[in-house]
């Protein structure tokens, strides 16, 4: 492959990685009832597209969709959390939410990895030999991407209400979201 073609492909892949026409937080909240239990609007088979789907599910309060998307990401072993590209989203609210989500991916994934279930493991582990193979794999823990620490907290507080429309109770609020000036419940992220 020529150097020119490599550069072109890298530019094409990078430019097509960030989804287009992703709904805003306010639109998702206004259409929350209609969007709950529906497939996310964001399309694509990239780590960034998956992150945007998680964002949509989180804002509309579709826990099953969020956990399913997290599990989908876990089952893409070539998608290291630390390698999620910076979406450089121009919408501050959306960007702030996107910057928190990798923390929860790391938390959910490392819990499984530390228990001996590395990413890319088969859905069914049958027999001692399969179990020995899993135990023999190197333990590679996930880390957050560097860009998340560069995203500034929101200047105005954003509240993502509970499904009943209430402000999340203080004891149920996510500390990580609060650090970005977002009031949201601690998301249910554990899928196994």
PDB file of N, CA, C and O in Angstrom, residues 151-177:
ATOM      1  N   UNK A 151     -11.553  17.237  29.526  1.00  0.00           N
ATOM      2  CA  UNK A 151     -12.894  17.780  29.284  1.00  0.00           C
ATOM      3  C   UNK A 151     -13.303  18.598  30.516  1.00  0.00           C
ATOM      4  O   UNK A 151     -13.308  18.075  31.635  1.00  0.00           O
ATOM      5  N   UNK A 152     -13.659  19.866  30.320  1.00  0.00           N
ATOM      6  CA  UNK A 152     -14.004  20.698  31.475  1.00  0.00           C
ATOM      7  C   UNK A 152     -15.409  20.385  32.007  1.00  0.00           C
ATOM      8  O   UNK A 152     -16.297  19.985  31.252  1.00  0.00           O
ATOM      9  N   UNK A 153     -15.592  20.581  33.316  1.00  0.00           N
ATOM     10  CA  UNK A 153     -16.943  20.436  33.876  1.00  0.00           C
ATOM     11  C   UNK A 153     -17.870  21.491  33.264  1.00  0.00           C
ATOM     12  O   UNK A 153     -17.426  22.544  32.811  1.00  0.00           O
ATOM     13  N   UNK A 154     -19.154  21.197  33.276  1.00  0.00           N
ATOM     14  CA  UNK A 154     -20.131  22.152  32.754  1.00  0.00           C
ATOM     15  C   UNK A 154     -20.182  23.390  33.638  1.00  0.00           C
ATOM     16  O   UNK A 154     -20.024  23.307  34.859  1.00  0.00           O
ATOM     17  N   UNK A 155     -20.421  24.540  33.038  1.00  0.00           N
ATOM     18  CA  UNK A 155     -20.527  25.781  33.812  1.00  0.00           C
ATOM     19  C   UNK A 155     -21.872  25.864  34.528  1.00  0.00           C
ATOM     20  O   UNK A 155     -21.970  26.439  35.598  1.00  0.00           O
ATOM     21  N   UNK A 156     -22.900  25.293  33.920  1.00  0.00           N
ATOM     22  CA  UNK A 156     -24.225  25.238  34.546  1.00  0.00           C
ATOM     23  C   UNK A 156     -24.557  23.781  34.838  1.00  0.00           C
ATOM     24  O   UNK A 156     -24.279  22.900  34.030  1.00  0.00           O
ATOM     25  N   UNK A 157     -25.184  23.547  35.973  1.00  0.00           N
ATOM     26  CA  UNK A 157     -25.524  22.181  36.372  1.00  0.00           C
ATOM     27  C   UNK A 157     -26.548  21.581  35.424  1.00  0.00           C
ATOM     28  O   UNK A 157     -27.549  22.211  35.088  1.00  0.00           O
ATOM     29  N   UNK A 158     -26.265  20.357  34.998  1.00  0.00           N
ATOM     30  CA  UNK A 158     -27.181  19.584  34.162  1.00  0.00           C
ATOM     31  C   UNK A 158     -27.777  18.496  35.046  1.00  0.00           C
ATOM     32  O   UNK A 158     -27.043  17.807  35.750  1.00  0.00           O
ATOM     33  N   UNK A 159     -29.079  18.360  35.021  1.00  0.00           N
ATOM     34  CA  UNK A 159     -29.743  17.302  35.771  1.00  0.00           C
ATOM     35  C   UNK A 159     -30.361  16.311  34.805  1.00  0.00           C
ATOM     36  O   UNK A 159     -31.119  16.689  33.917  1.00  0.00           O
ATOM     37  N   UNK A 160     -29.996  15.051  34.980  1.00  0.00           N
ATOM     38  CA  UNK A 160     -30.628  13.963  34.233  1.00  0.00           C
ATOM     39  C   UNK A 160     -31.600  13.319  35.210  1.00  0.00           C
ATOM     40  O   UNK A 160     -31.177  12.650  36.157  1.00  0.00           O
ATOM     41  N   UNK A 161     -32.892  13.569  35.034  1.00  0.00           N
ATOM     42  CA  UNK A 161     -33.872  13.101  36.021  1.00  0.00           C
ATOM     43  C   UNK A 161     -34.006  11.577  36.034  1.00  0.00           C
ATOM     44  O   UNK A 161     -33.595  10.886  35.095  1.00  0.00           O
ATOM     45  N   UNK A 162     -34.600  11.088  37.102  1.00  0.00           N
ATOM     46  CA  UNK A 162     -34.921   9.661  37.192  1.00  0.00           C
ATOM     47  C   UNK A 162     -36.032   9.361  36.196  1.00  0.00           C
ATOM     48  O   UNK A 162     -36.621  10.278  35.608  1.00  0.00           O
ATOM     49  N   UNK A 163     -36.340   8.100  36.018  1.00  0.00           N
ATOM     50  CA  UNK A 163     -37.423   7.733  35.090  1.00  0.00           C
ATOM     51  C   UNK A 163     -38.757   8.343  35.488  1.00  0.00           C
ATOM     52  O   UNK A 163     -39.591   8.627  34.636  1.00  0.00           O
ATOM     53  N   UNK A 164     -38.946   8.578  36.785  1.00  0.00           N
ATOM     54  CA  UNK A 164     -40.197   9.192  37.230  1.00  0.00           C
ATOM     55  C   UNK A 164     -40.174  10.714  37.081  1.00  0.00           C
ATOM     56  O   UNK A 164     -41.151  11.381  37.404  1.00  0.00           O
ATOM     57  N   UNK A 165     -39.048  11.263  36.590  1.00  0.00           N
ATOM     58  CA  UNK A 165     -38.954  12.705  36.346  1.00  0.00           C
ATOM     59  C   UNK A 165     -38.426  13.500  37.513  1.00  0.00           C
ATOM     60  O   UNK A 165     -38.368  14.730  37.449  1.00  0.00           O
ATOM     61  N   UNK A 166     -38.020  12.829  38.576  1.00  0.00           N
ATOM     62  CA  UNK A 166     -37.522  13.520  39.771  1.00  0.00           C
ATOM     63  C   UNK A 166     -36.013  13.762  39.682  1.00  0.00           C
ATOM     64  O   UNK A 166     -35.296  13.071  38.953  1.00  0.00           O
ATOM     65  N   UNK A 167     -35.558  14.730  40.471  1.00  0.00           N
ATOM     66  CA  UNK A 167     -34.126  14.942  40.613  1.00  0.00           C
ATOM     67  C   UNK A 167     -33.585  13.753  41.402  1.00  0.00           C
ATOM     68  O   UNK A 167     -34.173  13.361  42.412  1.00  0.00           O
ATOM     69  N   UNK A 168     -32.489  13.146  40.971  1.00  0.00           N
ATOM     70  CA  UNK A 168     -31.954  11.993  41.699  1.00  0.00           C
ATOM     71  C   UNK A 168     -31.663  12.320  43.164  1.00  0.00           C
ATOM     72  O   UNK A 168     -31.153  13.402  43.479  1.00  0.00           O
ATOM     73  N   UNK A 169     -32.026  11.404  44.046  1.00  0.00           N
ATOM     74  CA  UNK A 169     -31.773  11.570  45.481  1.00  0.00           C
ATOM     75  C   UNK A 169     -30.258  11.647  45.712  1.00  0.00           C
ATOM     76  O   UNK A 169     -29.477  11.010  45.003  1.00  0.00           O
ATOM     77  N   UNK A 170     -29.855  12.430  46.703  1.00  0.00           N
ATOM     78  CA  UNK A 170     -28.425  12.644  46.949  1.00  0.00           C
ATOM     79  C   UNK A 170     -27.655  11.349  47.142  1.00  0.00           C
ATOM     80  O   UNK A 170     -26.546  11.199  46.640  1.00  0.00           O
ATOM     81  N   UNK A 171     -28.235  10.397  47.854  1.00  0.00           N
ATOM     82  CA  UNK A 171     -27.517   9.145  48.127  1.00  0.00           C
ATOM     83  C   UNK A 171     -27.390   8.245  46.886  1.00  0.00           C
ATOM     84  O   UNK A 171     -26.642   7.279  46.893  1.00  0.00           O
ATOM     85  N   UNK A 172     -28.106   8.561  45.818  1.00  0.00           N
ATOM     86  CA  UNK A 172     -28.059   7.737  44.589  1.00  0.00           C
ATOM     87  C   UNK A 172     -27.280   8.423  43.467  1.00  0.00           C
ATOM     88  O   UNK A 172     -27.163   7.878  42.374  1.00  0.00           O
ATOM     89  N   UNK A 173     -26.768   9.621  43.746  1.00  0.00           N
ATOM     90  CA  UNK A 173     -26.073  10.384  42.707  1.00  0.00           C
ATOM     91  C   UNK A 173     -24.680   9.830  42.437  1.00  0.00           C
ATOM     92  O   UNK A 173     -23.979   9.397  43.343  1.00  0.00           O
ATOM     93  N   UNK A 174     -24.293   9.907  41.183  1.00  0.00           N
ATOM     94  CA  UNK A 174     -22.970   9.468  40.751  1.00  0.00           C
ATOM     95  C   UNK A 174     -21.934  10.545  41.078  1.00  0.00           C
ATOM     96  O   UNK A 174     -22.056  11.685  40.622  1.00  0.00           O
ATOM     97  N   UNK A 175     -20.927  10.169  41.848  1.00  0.00           N
ATOM     98  CA  UNK A 175     -19.841  11.104  42.172  1.00  0.00           C
ATOM     99  C   UNK A 175     -19.089  11.519  40.908  1.00  0.00           C
ATOM    100  O   UNK A 175     -18.689  12.664  40.777  1.00  0.00           O
ATOM    101  N   UNK A 176     -18.928  10.585  39.998  1.00  0.00           N
ATOM    102  CA  UNK A 176     -18.183  10.887  38.777  1.00  0.00           C
ATOM    103  C   UNK A 176     -18.931  11.910  37.925  1.00  0.00           C
ATOM    104  O   UNK A 176     -18.339  12.834  37.373  1.00  0.00           O
ATOM    105  N   UNK A 177     -20.239  11.747  37.807  1.00  0.00           N
ATOM    106  CA  UNK A 177     -21.016  12.745  37.066  1.00  0.00           C
ATOM    107  C   UNK A 177     -21.037  14.076  37.804  1.00  0.00           C
ATOM    108  O   UNK A 177     -20.944  15.133  37.181  1.00  0.00           O
TER     109      UNK A 177
END
